[in-house]
Coordinates of N, CA and C in Angstrom, one line a residue:
X1 N -45.1 30.0 41.7 CA -46.2 29.7 40.7 C -47.6 29.6 41.4
X2 N -47.6 29.1 42.6 CA -48.9 28.9 43.3 C -48.7 28.9 44.8
X3 N -49.8 29.3 45.5 CA -49.8 29.1 47.0 C -50.2 27.7 47.3
X4 N -49.4 26.9 47.9 CA -49.6 25.5 48.1 C -49.7 25.2 49.6
X5 N -50.8 24.5 50.0 CA -50.9 24.0 51.3 C -50.7 22.5 51.3
X6 N -49.8 22.0 52.2 CA -49.4 20.6 52.3 C -49.9 20.1 53.6
X7 N -50.8 19.0 53.5 CA -51.2 18.3 54.8 C -50.5 17.0 54.8
X8 N -49.5 16.8 55.6 CA -48.7 15.6 55.6 C -48.1 15.4 57.0
X9 N -48.4 14.2 57.6 CA -47.9 14.0 58.9 C -46.5 13.5 59.1
X10 N -45.9 13.0 58.0 CA -44.6 12.5 58.0 C -43.6 13.7 57.9
X11 N -42.8 13.9 59.0 CA -42.0 15.1 59.1 C -41.0 15.2 58.0
X12 N -40.4 14.0 57.6 CA -39.3 14.0 56.6 C -39.9 14.4 55.2
X13 N -41.1 13.8 54.9 CA -41.7 14.1 53.6 C -42.2 15.5 53.6
X14 N -42.8 16.0 54.7 CA -43.3 17.3 54.7 C -42.2 18.4 54.5
X15 N -41.1 18.2 55.2 CA -40.0 19.1 55.1 C -39.3 19.1 53.7
X16 N -39.1 17.8 53.2 CA -38.4 17.7 51.9 C -39.3 18.2 50.8
X17 N -40.5 17.8 50.8 CA -41.4 18.2 49.7 C -41.6 19.7 49.7
X18 N -41.7 20.2 50.9 CA -41.9 21.7 51.0 C -40.7 22.4 50.5
X19 N -39.5 22.0 50.8 CA -38.3 22.6 50.2 C -38.3 22.5 48.7
X20 N -38.6 21.3 48.2 CA -38.5 21.1 46.8 C -39.5 22.0 46.0
X21 N -40.7 22.1 46.5 CA -41.7 22.9 45.8 C -41.4 24.4 46.0
X22 N -40.9 24.7 47.1 CA -40.4 26.1 47.2 C -39.4 26.5 46.2
X23 N -38.4 25.6 46.0 CA -37.4 25.8 45.1 C -37.9 25.8 43.6
X24 N -39.1 25.2 43.4 CA -39.7 25.2 42.1 C -40.5 26.5 41.9
X25 N -40.6 27.3 42.9 CA -41.2 28.6 42.7 C -42.5 28.8 43.5
X26 N -43.0 27.7 44.1 CA -44.3 27.8 44.8 C -44.1 28.4 46.2
X27 N -45.2 29.0 46.8 CA -45.2 29.4 48.2 C -45.9 28.4 49.0
X28 N -45.1 27.7 49.9 CA -45.6 26.5 50.5 C -45.8 26.7 52.0
X29 N -47.0 26.3 52.5 CA -47.2 26.2 54.0 C -47.6 24.7 54.2
X30 N -47.3 24.3 55.4 CA -47.5 22.8 55.7 C -48.0 22.6 57.1
X31 N -48.9 21.6 57.3 CA -49.4 21.2 58.6 C -49.3 19.7 58.6
X32 N -49.4 19.2 59.9 CA -49.3 17.7 60.0 C -50.6 17.0 60.3
X33 N -51.6 17.7 60.6 CA -52.9 17.1 61.0 C -54.0 17.6 60.1
X34 N -55.0 16.7 60.0 CA -56.2 17.1 59.1 C -57.0 18.2 59.6
X35 N -57.3 18.3 60.9 CA -58.0 19.4 61.5 C -57.3 20.7 61.2
X36 N -56.0 20.8 61.5 CA -55.2 22.0 61.2 C -55.3 22.3 59.7
X37 N -55.3 21.3 58.9 CA -55.3 21.6 57.4 C -56.6 22.2 57.0
X38 N -57.8 21.7 57.5 CA -59.1 22.3 57.2 C -59.1 23.8 57.6
X39 N -58.6 24.0 58.8 CA -58.6 25.4 59.3 C -57.7 26.3 58.5
X40 N -56.6 25.7 58.0 CA -55.6 26.5 57.2 C -56.2 26.8 55.8
X41 N -57.0 25.9 55.3 CA -57.7 26.1 54.0 C -58.6 27.3 54.1
X42 N -59.4 27.4 55.2 CA -60.3 28.5 55.3 C -59.6 29.8 55.6
X43 N -58.4 29.7 56.3 CA -57.7 30.9 56.7 C -56.8 31.5 55.6
X44 N -56.1 30.6 54.9 CA -55.0 31.0 54.0 C -55.5 31.0 52.5
X45 N -56.6 30.3 52.2 CA -57.1 30.3 50.9 C -56.0 29.9 49.9
X46 N -55.5 28.7 50.0 CA -54.4 28.3 49.1 C -55.0 28.1 47.7
X47 N -54.1 28.1 46.7 CA -54.5 27.9 45.3 C -54.5 26.4 45.0
X48 N -53.7 25.6 45.7 CA -53.7 24.1 45.6 C -53.5 23.5 46.9
X49 N -54.2 22.4 47.2 CA -54.0 21.6 48.4 C -53.5 20.3 48.1
X50 N -52.4 19.9 48.8 CA -51.8 18.5 48.6 C -52.2 17.8 49.9
X51 N -52.9 16.7 49.8 CA -53.5 16.0 50.9 C -53.0 14.5 50.9
X52 N -52.3 14.2 52.0 CA -52.0 12.8 52.3 C -53.2 12.1 53.0
X53 N -53.5 10.9 52.6 CA -54.7 10.3 53.2 C -54.4 9.7 54.5
X54 N -53.2 9.4 54.8 CA -52.8 8.7 56.1 C -52.5 9.7 57.2
X55 N -53.5 10.3 57.8 CA -53.2 11.3 58.8 C -53.5 10.8 60.2
X56 N -52.9 11.4 61.2 CA -53.0 10.8 62.6 C -54.4 11.1 63.3
X57 N -55.0 12.2 62.9 CA -56.2 12.6 63.7 C -57.5 12.3 62.9
X58 N -57.5 12.4 61.6 CA -58.7 12.2 60.8 C -58.4 11.4 59.6
X59 N -59.3 10.6 59.1 CA -59.2 9.9 57.8 C -59.1 11.0 56.7
X60 N -58.1 10.8 55.8 CA -57.9 11.7 54.7 C -59.2 12.0 53.9
X61 N -60.0 11.0 53.7 CA -61.2 11.1 53.0 C -62.2 12.0 53.7
X62 N -62.2 12.0 55.0 CA -63.0 12.9 55.8 C -62.5 14.3 55.7
X63 N -61.2 14.4 55.7 CA -60.6 15.8 55.5 C -61.0 16.4 54.2
X64 N -61.0 15.5 53.1 CA -61.4 16.0 51.8 C -62.8 16.4 51.8
X65 N -63.7 15.7 52.5 CA -65.1 16.1 52.5 C -65.3 17.4 53.3
X66 N -64.5 17.6 54.4 CA -64.6 18.8 55.2 C -64.1 20.0 54.4
X67 N -63.0 19.8 53.6 CA -62.5 20.9 52.8 C -63.5 21.3 51.7
X68 N -64.1 20.3 51.1 CA -65.1 20.5 50.0 C -66.3 21.3 50.6
X69 N -66.6 21.2 51.9 CA -67.7 21.9 52.4 C -67.4 23.4 52.6
X70 N -66.1 23.8 52.6 CA -65.8 25.2 52.8 C -65.0 25.8 51.6
X71 N -64.6 25.0 50.7 CA -63.7 25.6 49.6 C -63.7 24.7 48.4
X72 N -63.5 25.4 47.2 CA -63.3 24.7 45.9 C -61.8 24.6 45.6
X73 N -60.9 24.8 46.5 CA -59.5 24.7 46.2 C -59.2 23.4 45.5
X74 N -58.4 23.4 44.5 CA -58.0 22.2 43.8 C -57.2 21.3 44.8
X75 N -57.6 20.0 44.8 CA -57.0 19.0 45.8 C -56.3 17.9 45.0
X76 N -55.0 17.7 45.3 CA -54.2 16.6 44.8 C -54.0 15.6 46.0
X77 N -54.5 14.4 45.8 CA -54.4 13.4 46.9 C -53.2 12.5 46.7
X78 N -52.5 12.2 47.8 CA -51.4 11.2 47.7 C -52.0 9.9 48.3
X79 N -52.0 8.9 47.6 CA -52.6 7.6 48.0 C -51.6 6.4 47.6
X80 N -51.7 5.4 48.4 CA -51.0 4.2 48.1 C -51.7 3.2 47.2
X81 N -53.0 3.5 47.0 CA -53.8 2.6 46.2 C -54.0 3.1 44.8
X82 N -53.7 2.2 43.8 CA -53.7 2.7 42.4 C -54.8 1.9 41.6
X83 N -55.7 1.2 42.2 CA -56.7 0.5 41.4 C -57.8 1.5 41.0
X84 N -58.4 1.2 39.9 CA -59.4 2.2 39.3 C -60.5 2.6 40.2
X85 N -61.0 1.6 40.9 CA -62.2 1.8 41.8 C -61.8 2.8 42.9
X86 N -60.6 2.7 43.5 CA -60.2 3.6 44.6 C -60.0 5.0 44.0
X87 N -59.4 5.1 42.9 CA -59.1 6.4 42.3 C -60.4 7.1 41.9
X88 N -61.4 6.4 41.3 CA -62.7 7.0 41.0 C -63.4 7.4 42.2
X89 N -63.4 6.7 43.3 CA -64.0 7.1 44.6 C -63.4 8.4 45.1
X90 N -62.1 8.5 45.0 CA -61.5 9.8 45.4 C -61.9 11.0 44.5
X91 N -62.0 10.7 43.2 CA -62.4 11.8 42.3 C -63.9 12.2 42.6
X92 N -64.7 11.1 42.8 CA -66.1 11.4 43.1 C -66.3 12.2 44.4
X93 N -65.4 12.0 45.3 CA -65.4 12.7 46.6 C -64.9 14.1 46.6
X94 N -64.4 14.5 45.4 CA -64.0 15.9 45.3 C -62.5 16.1 45.0
X95 N -61.7 15.1 44.9 CA -60.3 15.3 44.5 C -60.2 15.7 43.0
X96 N -59.2 16.5 42.7 CA -59.0 16.9 41.3 C -57.9 16.1 40.6
X97 N -57.0 15.5 41.4 CA -55.9 14.7 40.8 C -55.4 13.9 41.9
X98 N -54.4 13.0 41.6 CA -53.9 12.1 42.6 C -52.5 11.7 42.2
X99 N -51.7 11.3 43.2 CA -50.3 10.7 42.9 C -50.3 9.4 43.7
X100 N -49.6 8.5 43.2 CA -49.4 7.2 43.8 C -48.1 7.2 44.6
X101 N -48.1 6.8 45.8 CA -46.9 6.7 46.6 C -46.1 5.5 46.2
X102 N -44.7 5.6 46.2 CA -43.9 6.8 46.4 C -43.9 7.7 45.2
X103 N -43.8 9.0 45.4 CA -43.7 9.9 44.3 C -42.6 10.9 44.5
X104 N -42.1 11.5 43.4 CA -41.0 12.5 43.5 C -41.6 13.9 43.6
X105 N -40.7 14.8 44.1 CA -41.1 16.2 44.1 C -41.4 16.7 42.7
X106 N -40.6 16.3 41.7 CA -40.8 16.7 40.4 C -42.2 16.3 39.8
X107 N -42.6 15.1 40.2 CA -43.9 14.6 39.8 C -45.0 15.4 40.4
X108 N -44.9 15.7 41.7 CA -45.9 16.5 42.3 C -45.9 17.9 41.7
X109 N -44.8 18.5 41.4 CA -44.8 19.8 40.8 C -45.5 19.8 39.4
X110 N -45.3 18.7 38.7 CA -45.9 18.6 37.4 C -47.4 18.5 37.6
X111 N -47.9 17.7 38.6 CA -49.3 17.6 38.9 C -49.9 19.0 39.2
X112 N -49.2 19.7 40.0 CA -49.7 21.1 40.4 C -49.9 21.9 39.2
X113 N -48.9 21.9 38.3 CA -49.0 22.8 37.1 C -50.1 22.3 36.2
X114 N -50.3 21.0 36.1 CA -51.4 20.4 35.3 C -52.7 20.8 35.8
X115 N -52.9 20.7 37.1 CA -54.2 21.1 37.7 C -54.5 22.6 37.5
X116 N -53.5 23.4 37.6 CA -53.7 24.9 37.4 C -54.0 25.2 36.0
X117 N -53.4 24.5 35.0 CA -53.7 24.7 33.6 C -55.2 24.3 33.4
X118 N -55.6 23.2 33.9 CA -57.0 22.7 33.7 C -58.0 23.6 34.3
X119 N -57.6 24.3 35.4 CA -58.6 25.1 36.2 C -58.7 26.5 35.8
X120 N -58.0 26.9 34.7 CA -58.3 28.3 34.3 C -57.2 29.2 33.8
X121 N -55.9 28.8 34.0 CA -54.8 29.6 33.5 C -54.9 29.8 32.0
X122 N -55.5 28.7 31.3 CA -55.6 28.8 29.9 C -57.0 29.2 29.4
X123 N -57.8 29.7 30.4 CA -59.2 30.1 30.0 C -59.3 31.6 29.8
X124 N -58.3 32.4 30.2 CA -58.4 33.8 30.2 C -58.6 34.4 28.8
X125 N -58.1 33.7 27.8 CA -58.3 34.2 26.4 C -59.5 33.7 25.7
X126 N -60.3 32.9 26.4 CA -61.5 32.3 25.7 C -62.7 33.2 25.7
X127 N -63.5 33.1 24.7 CA -64.6 34.0 24.5 C -65.9 33.3 25.1
X128 N -66.8 34.2 25.4 CA -68.1 33.7 26.0 C -68.8 32.9 24.9
X129 N -69.4 31.8 25.4 CA -70.1 30.9 24.6 C -71.6 31.0 24.9
X130 N -72.5 31.1 23.8 CA -73.9 31.2 24.0 C -74.5 30.0 23.2
X131 N -75.3 29.2 23.9 CA -76.1 28.1 23.3 C -77.5 28.2 23.7
X132 N -78.4 28.7 22.8 CA -79.8 29.0 23.2 C -79.8 30.0 24.3
X133 N -80.5 29.7 25.4 CA -80.5 30.6 26.5 C -79.4 30.4 27.5
X134 N -78.4 29.6 27.2 CA -77.3 29.3 28.1 C -76.1 30.2 27.7
X135 N -75.5 30.8 28.7 CA -74.4 31.7 28.4 C -73.3 31.3 29.4
X136 N -72.1 31.0 28.9 CA -70.9 30.5 29.6 C -69.8 31.5 29.4
X137 N -69.3 32.1 30.5 CA -68.2 33.0 30.4 C -66.9 32.4 31.1
X138 N -66.0 31.9 30.2 CA -64.8 31.2 30.8 C -63.9 32.1 31.7
X139 N -63.9 33.4 31.4 CA -63.0 34.3 32.1 C -63.5 34.5 33.5
X140 N -64.8 34.8 33.7 CA -65.3 35.0 35.0 C -65.9 33.8 35.6
X141 N -65.9 32.7 34.8 CA -66.5 31.4 35.3 C -67.9 31.6 35.8
X142 N -68.7 32.3 35.0 CA -70.1 32.6 35.3 C -71.0 31.9 34.3
X143 N -72.1 31.4 34.7 CA -73.1 30.8 33.8 C -74.5 31.4 34.1
X144 N -75.2 31.6 33.0 CA -76.6 32.1 33.2 C -77.5 31.3 32.2
X145 N -78.7 31.1 32.7 CA -79.7 30.5 31.8 C -80.9 31.4 31.7
X146 N -81.2 31.9 30.5 CA -82.2 32.9 30.3 C -82.0 34.1 31.2
X147 N -80.8 34.5 31.3 CA -80.4 35.7 32.1 C -80.3 35.5 33.6
X148 N -80.7 34.3 34.1 CA -80.6 34.1 35.5 C -79.3 33.3 35.8
X149 N -78.5 33.8 36.9 CA -77.3 33.1 37.2 C -77.5 31.7 37.7
X150 N -76.5 30.8 37.4 CA -76.6 29.4 37.8 C -75.3 29.2 38.6
X151 N -75.5 28.7 39.9 CA -74.3 28.4 40.7 C -73.8 27.0 40.5
X152 N -72.6 26.9 40.0 CA -72.0 25.6 39.7 C -70.8 25.4 40.6
X153 N -70.5 24.1 40.9 CA -69.2 23.8 41.5 C -68.1 23.9 40.5
X154 N -66.9 23.9 40.9 CA -65.8 24.0 39.9 C -65.8 22.9 38.9
X155 N -66.0 21.6 39.4 CA -66.1 20.5 38.5 C -67.2 20.6 37.5
X156 N -68.4 21.0 38.0 CA -69.5 21.2 37.1 C -69.3 22.2 36.0
X157 N -68.6 23.3 36.4 CA -68.3 24.3 35.4 C -67.3 23.8 34.4
X158 N -66.3 23.1 34.9 CA -65.2 22.6 34.0 C -65.8 21.6 33.0
X159 N -66.8 20.8 33.5 CA -67.4 19.8 32.6 C -68.2 20.6 31.5
X160 N -69.0 21.6 31.9 CA -69.8 22.4 31.0 C -68.8 23.1 30.0
X161 N -67.7 23.7 30.5 CA -66.8 24.4 29.7 C -66.2 23.5 28.6
X162 N -65.8 22.2 29.0 CA -65.3 21.3 28.1 C -66.2 21.0 26.9
X163 N -67.5 20.9 27.3 CA -68.5 20.6 26.2 C -68.7 21.9 25.4
X164 N -68.6 23.1 26.0 CA -68.9 24.3 25.3 C -67.7 24.6 24.3
X165 N -66.6 24.0 24.4 CA -65.5 24.2 23.5 C -65.7 23.5 22.2
X166 N -66.7 22.6 22.2 CA -67.1 21.9 20.9 C -68.6 21.9 20.8
X167 N -69.2 23.0 20.7 CA -70.7 23.0 20.7 C -71.2 22.3 19.5
X168 N -72.3 21.5 19.7 CA -72.9 20.7 18.6 C -72.1 19.4 18.3
X169 N -70.9 19.2 18.8 CA -70.2 18.0 18.6 C -70.4 17.0 19.7
X170 N -70.3 15.8 19.4 CA -70.5 14.7 20.5 C -69.1 14.5 21.1
X171 N -69.0 14.6 22.4 CA -67.8 14.5 23.1 C -67.9 13.2 23.9
X172 N -66.9 12.3 23.8 CA -67.0 11.0 24.5 C -66.7 11.2 26.0
X173 N -67.1 10.2 26.8 CA -66.9 10.3 28.2 C -65.4 10.1 28.5
X174 N -64.7 9.4 27.7 CA -63.2 9.2 27.9 C -62.6 10.6 27.6
X175 N -63.0 11.3 26.6 CA -62.4 12.6 26.4 C -62.7 13.6 27.5
X176 N -63.9 13.5 28.1 CA -64.2 14.3 29.3 C -63.4 14.0 30.5
X177 N -63.2 12.7 30.7 CA -62.4 12.2 31.8 C -61.0 12.8 31.7
X178 N -60.4 12.8 30.4 CA -59.1 13.3 30.2 C -59.0 14.8 30.4
X179 N -60.0 15.5 29.9 CA -59.9 17.0 29.9 C -60.3 17.5 31.2
X180 N -61.3 17.0 31.9 CA -61.8 17.6 33.1 C -61.1 17.0 34.3
X181 N -60.9 15.7 34.3 CA -60.4 15.0 35.5 C -58.9 14.6 35.3
X182 N -58.4 14.8 34.1 CA -57.0 14.4 33.9 C -56.7 12.9 33.9
X183 N -57.7 12.1 33.5 CA -57.6 10.7 33.5 C -57.7 10.1 32.1
X184 N -56.6 9.8 31.5 CA -56.6 9.3 30.2 C -56.9 7.8 30.0
X185 N -57.8 7.3 30.9 CA -58.2 5.9 30.8 C -59.7 5.8 31.0
X186 N -60.2 4.6 30.6 CA -61.6 4.4 30.9 C -61.9 4.0 32.3
X187 N -63.2 3.5 32.5 CA -63.5 3.0 33.8 C -64.1 4.1 34.8
X188 N -64.2 5.3 34.3 CA -64.7 6.4 35.2 C -66.0 6.9 34.7
X189 N -66.8 6.1 33.9 CA -68.0 6.6 33.4 C -69.0 7.1 34.4
X190 N -69.0 6.5 35.6 CA -69.9 6.9 36.7 C -69.6 8.3 37.1
X191 N -68.3 8.6 37.2 CA -67.9 10.0 37.6 C -68.5 11.0 36.6
X192 N -68.4 10.8 35.3 CA -69.0 11.7 34.4 C -70.5 11.7 34.5
X193 N -71.1 10.5 34.6 CA -72.6 10.5 34.7 C -73.1 11.2 35.9
X194 N -72.5 11.1 37.1 CA -72.9 11.7 38.3 C -72.9 13.3 38.1
X195 N -71.7 13.7 37.6 CA -71.6 15.2 37.4 C -72.5 15.7 36.4
X196 N -72.8 14.9 35.3 CA -73.8 15.4 34.3 C -75.2 15.5 34.9
X197 N -75.5 14.5 35.8 CA -76.8 14.6 36.5 C -76.9 15.8 37.3
X198 N -75.9 16.2 38.1 CA -75.9 17.4 38.9 C -76.0 18.6 38.0
X199 N -75.3 18.6 36.9 CA -75.3 19.8 36.0 C -76.6 19.9 35.4
X200 N -77.2 18.9 34.9 CA -78.5 19.0 34.3 C -79.6 19.5 35.3
X201 N -79.5 19.1 36.5 CA -80.5 19.6 37.5 C -80.4 21.1 37.7
X202 N -79.1 21.6 37.7 CA -78.9 23.0 37.9 C -79.3 23.8 36.6
X203 N -79.2 23.2 35.5 CA -79.6 23.9 34.2 C -81.1 23.8 33.9
X204 N -81.8 23.1 34.8 CA -83.2 23.0 34.7 C -83.7 22.0 33.7
X205 N -83.0 20.9 33.5 CA -83.4 19.9 32.6 C -83.2 18.5 33.1
X206 N -83.6 17.5 32.4 CA -83.3 16.1 32.8 C -82.8 15.3 31.6
X207 N -82.3 14.1 31.9 CA -81.8 13.3 30.7 C -82.9 12.9 29.8
X208 N -84.1 12.7 30.3 CA -85.3 12.4 29.5 C -85.8 13.6 28.7
X209 N -85.6 14.8 29.3 CA -86.1 16.0 28.6 C -84.9 17.0 28.6
X210 N -83.9 16.8 27.8 CA -82.8 17.7 27.7 C -83.1 19.0 27.0
X211 N -82.4 20.1 27.5 CA -82.5 21.4 26.8 C -81.2 21.7 26.2
X212 N -80.1 21.4 26.9 CA -78.7 21.8 26.4 C -77.8 20.5 26.3
X213 N -77.9 19.6 27.3 CA -77.0 18.5 27.3 C -77.7 17.2 26.7
X214 N -77.3 16.8 25.5 CA -78.0 15.8 24.8 C -77.1 14.5 24.8
X215 N -77.6 13.4 25.3 CA -76.8 12.2 25.3 C -77.0 11.5 24.0
X216 N -75.9 11.0 23.4 CA -75.9 10.2 22.2 C -75.5 8.8 22.6
X217 N -76.5 7.9 22.7 CA -76.3 6.5 23.3 C -75.0 5.8 22.7
X218 N -74.2 5.4 23.5 CA -73.0 4.6 23.1 C -71.9 5.5 22.5
X219 N -72.1 6.8 22.5 CA -71.1 7.7 22.0 C -70.6 8.7 23.0
X220 N -71.5 9.6 23.4 CA -71.1 10.6 24.4 C -72.2 11.7 24.6
X221 N -71.8 12.9 24.8 CA -72.6 14.0 25.1 C -72.3 15.2 24.2
X222 N -73.4 15.9 23.8 CA -73.1 17.1 23.0 C -73.9 18.3 23.7
X223 N -73.3 19.4 23.6 CA -74.0 20.7 24.0 C -74.6 21.3 22.8
X224 N -75.9 21.5 22.9 CA -76.7 22.1 21.8 C -78.0 22.6 22.3
X225 N -78.5 23.6 21.6 CA -79.8 24.2 22.0 C -80.9 23.2 21.6
X226 N -81.9 23.0 22.4 CA -83.0 22.1 22.1 C -83.8 22.7 20.9
X227 N -84.0 21.9 20.0 CA -84.8 22.3 18.8 C -84.0 23.1 17.9

């Protein structure tokens, strides 16, 4: 189903999880150190990266930052911490999903499939959306404003795409957390706000002077042409 890179220093987990994911249909490669993992991301261009935070050579969060500097590969983080603040920090740092230790191979396989669904396997049949001078093509994942291309990160595009699926309608931050980040709970408003701020900057607008992304206080965000 996907080319998966596993960065895990525990030999038993690395071998067992690799075998289970291979049996589930994935093509799996695995390394034990963070530096080797970053090099493998650049070399192999995996479709999904599974990252354990407890690595012998580098802190897993540093590995995540290094990966994000060279690739937009979807990253699923394995962490022992399940409090909201820790999870939100990981998502803000660039993780796409997370699993709490201990986890089963079946749970990880489900997370991989969910991330792939969110990132575009279900976007191939979607039509281009145009809102004012903004054009969003889900199939090519390209965005233009007044005919000029706009370079977005994967999460910025996913956020814009989620809003474009309901043009003119107010979408709550909780709905955006569930659809874009896979988090069906509150407490992550800062994650949405930060990405909205980045997205607005790239679209040439501000919260005070919106052109496409309009905040409705206490409710959410809507995508609509100004005026």
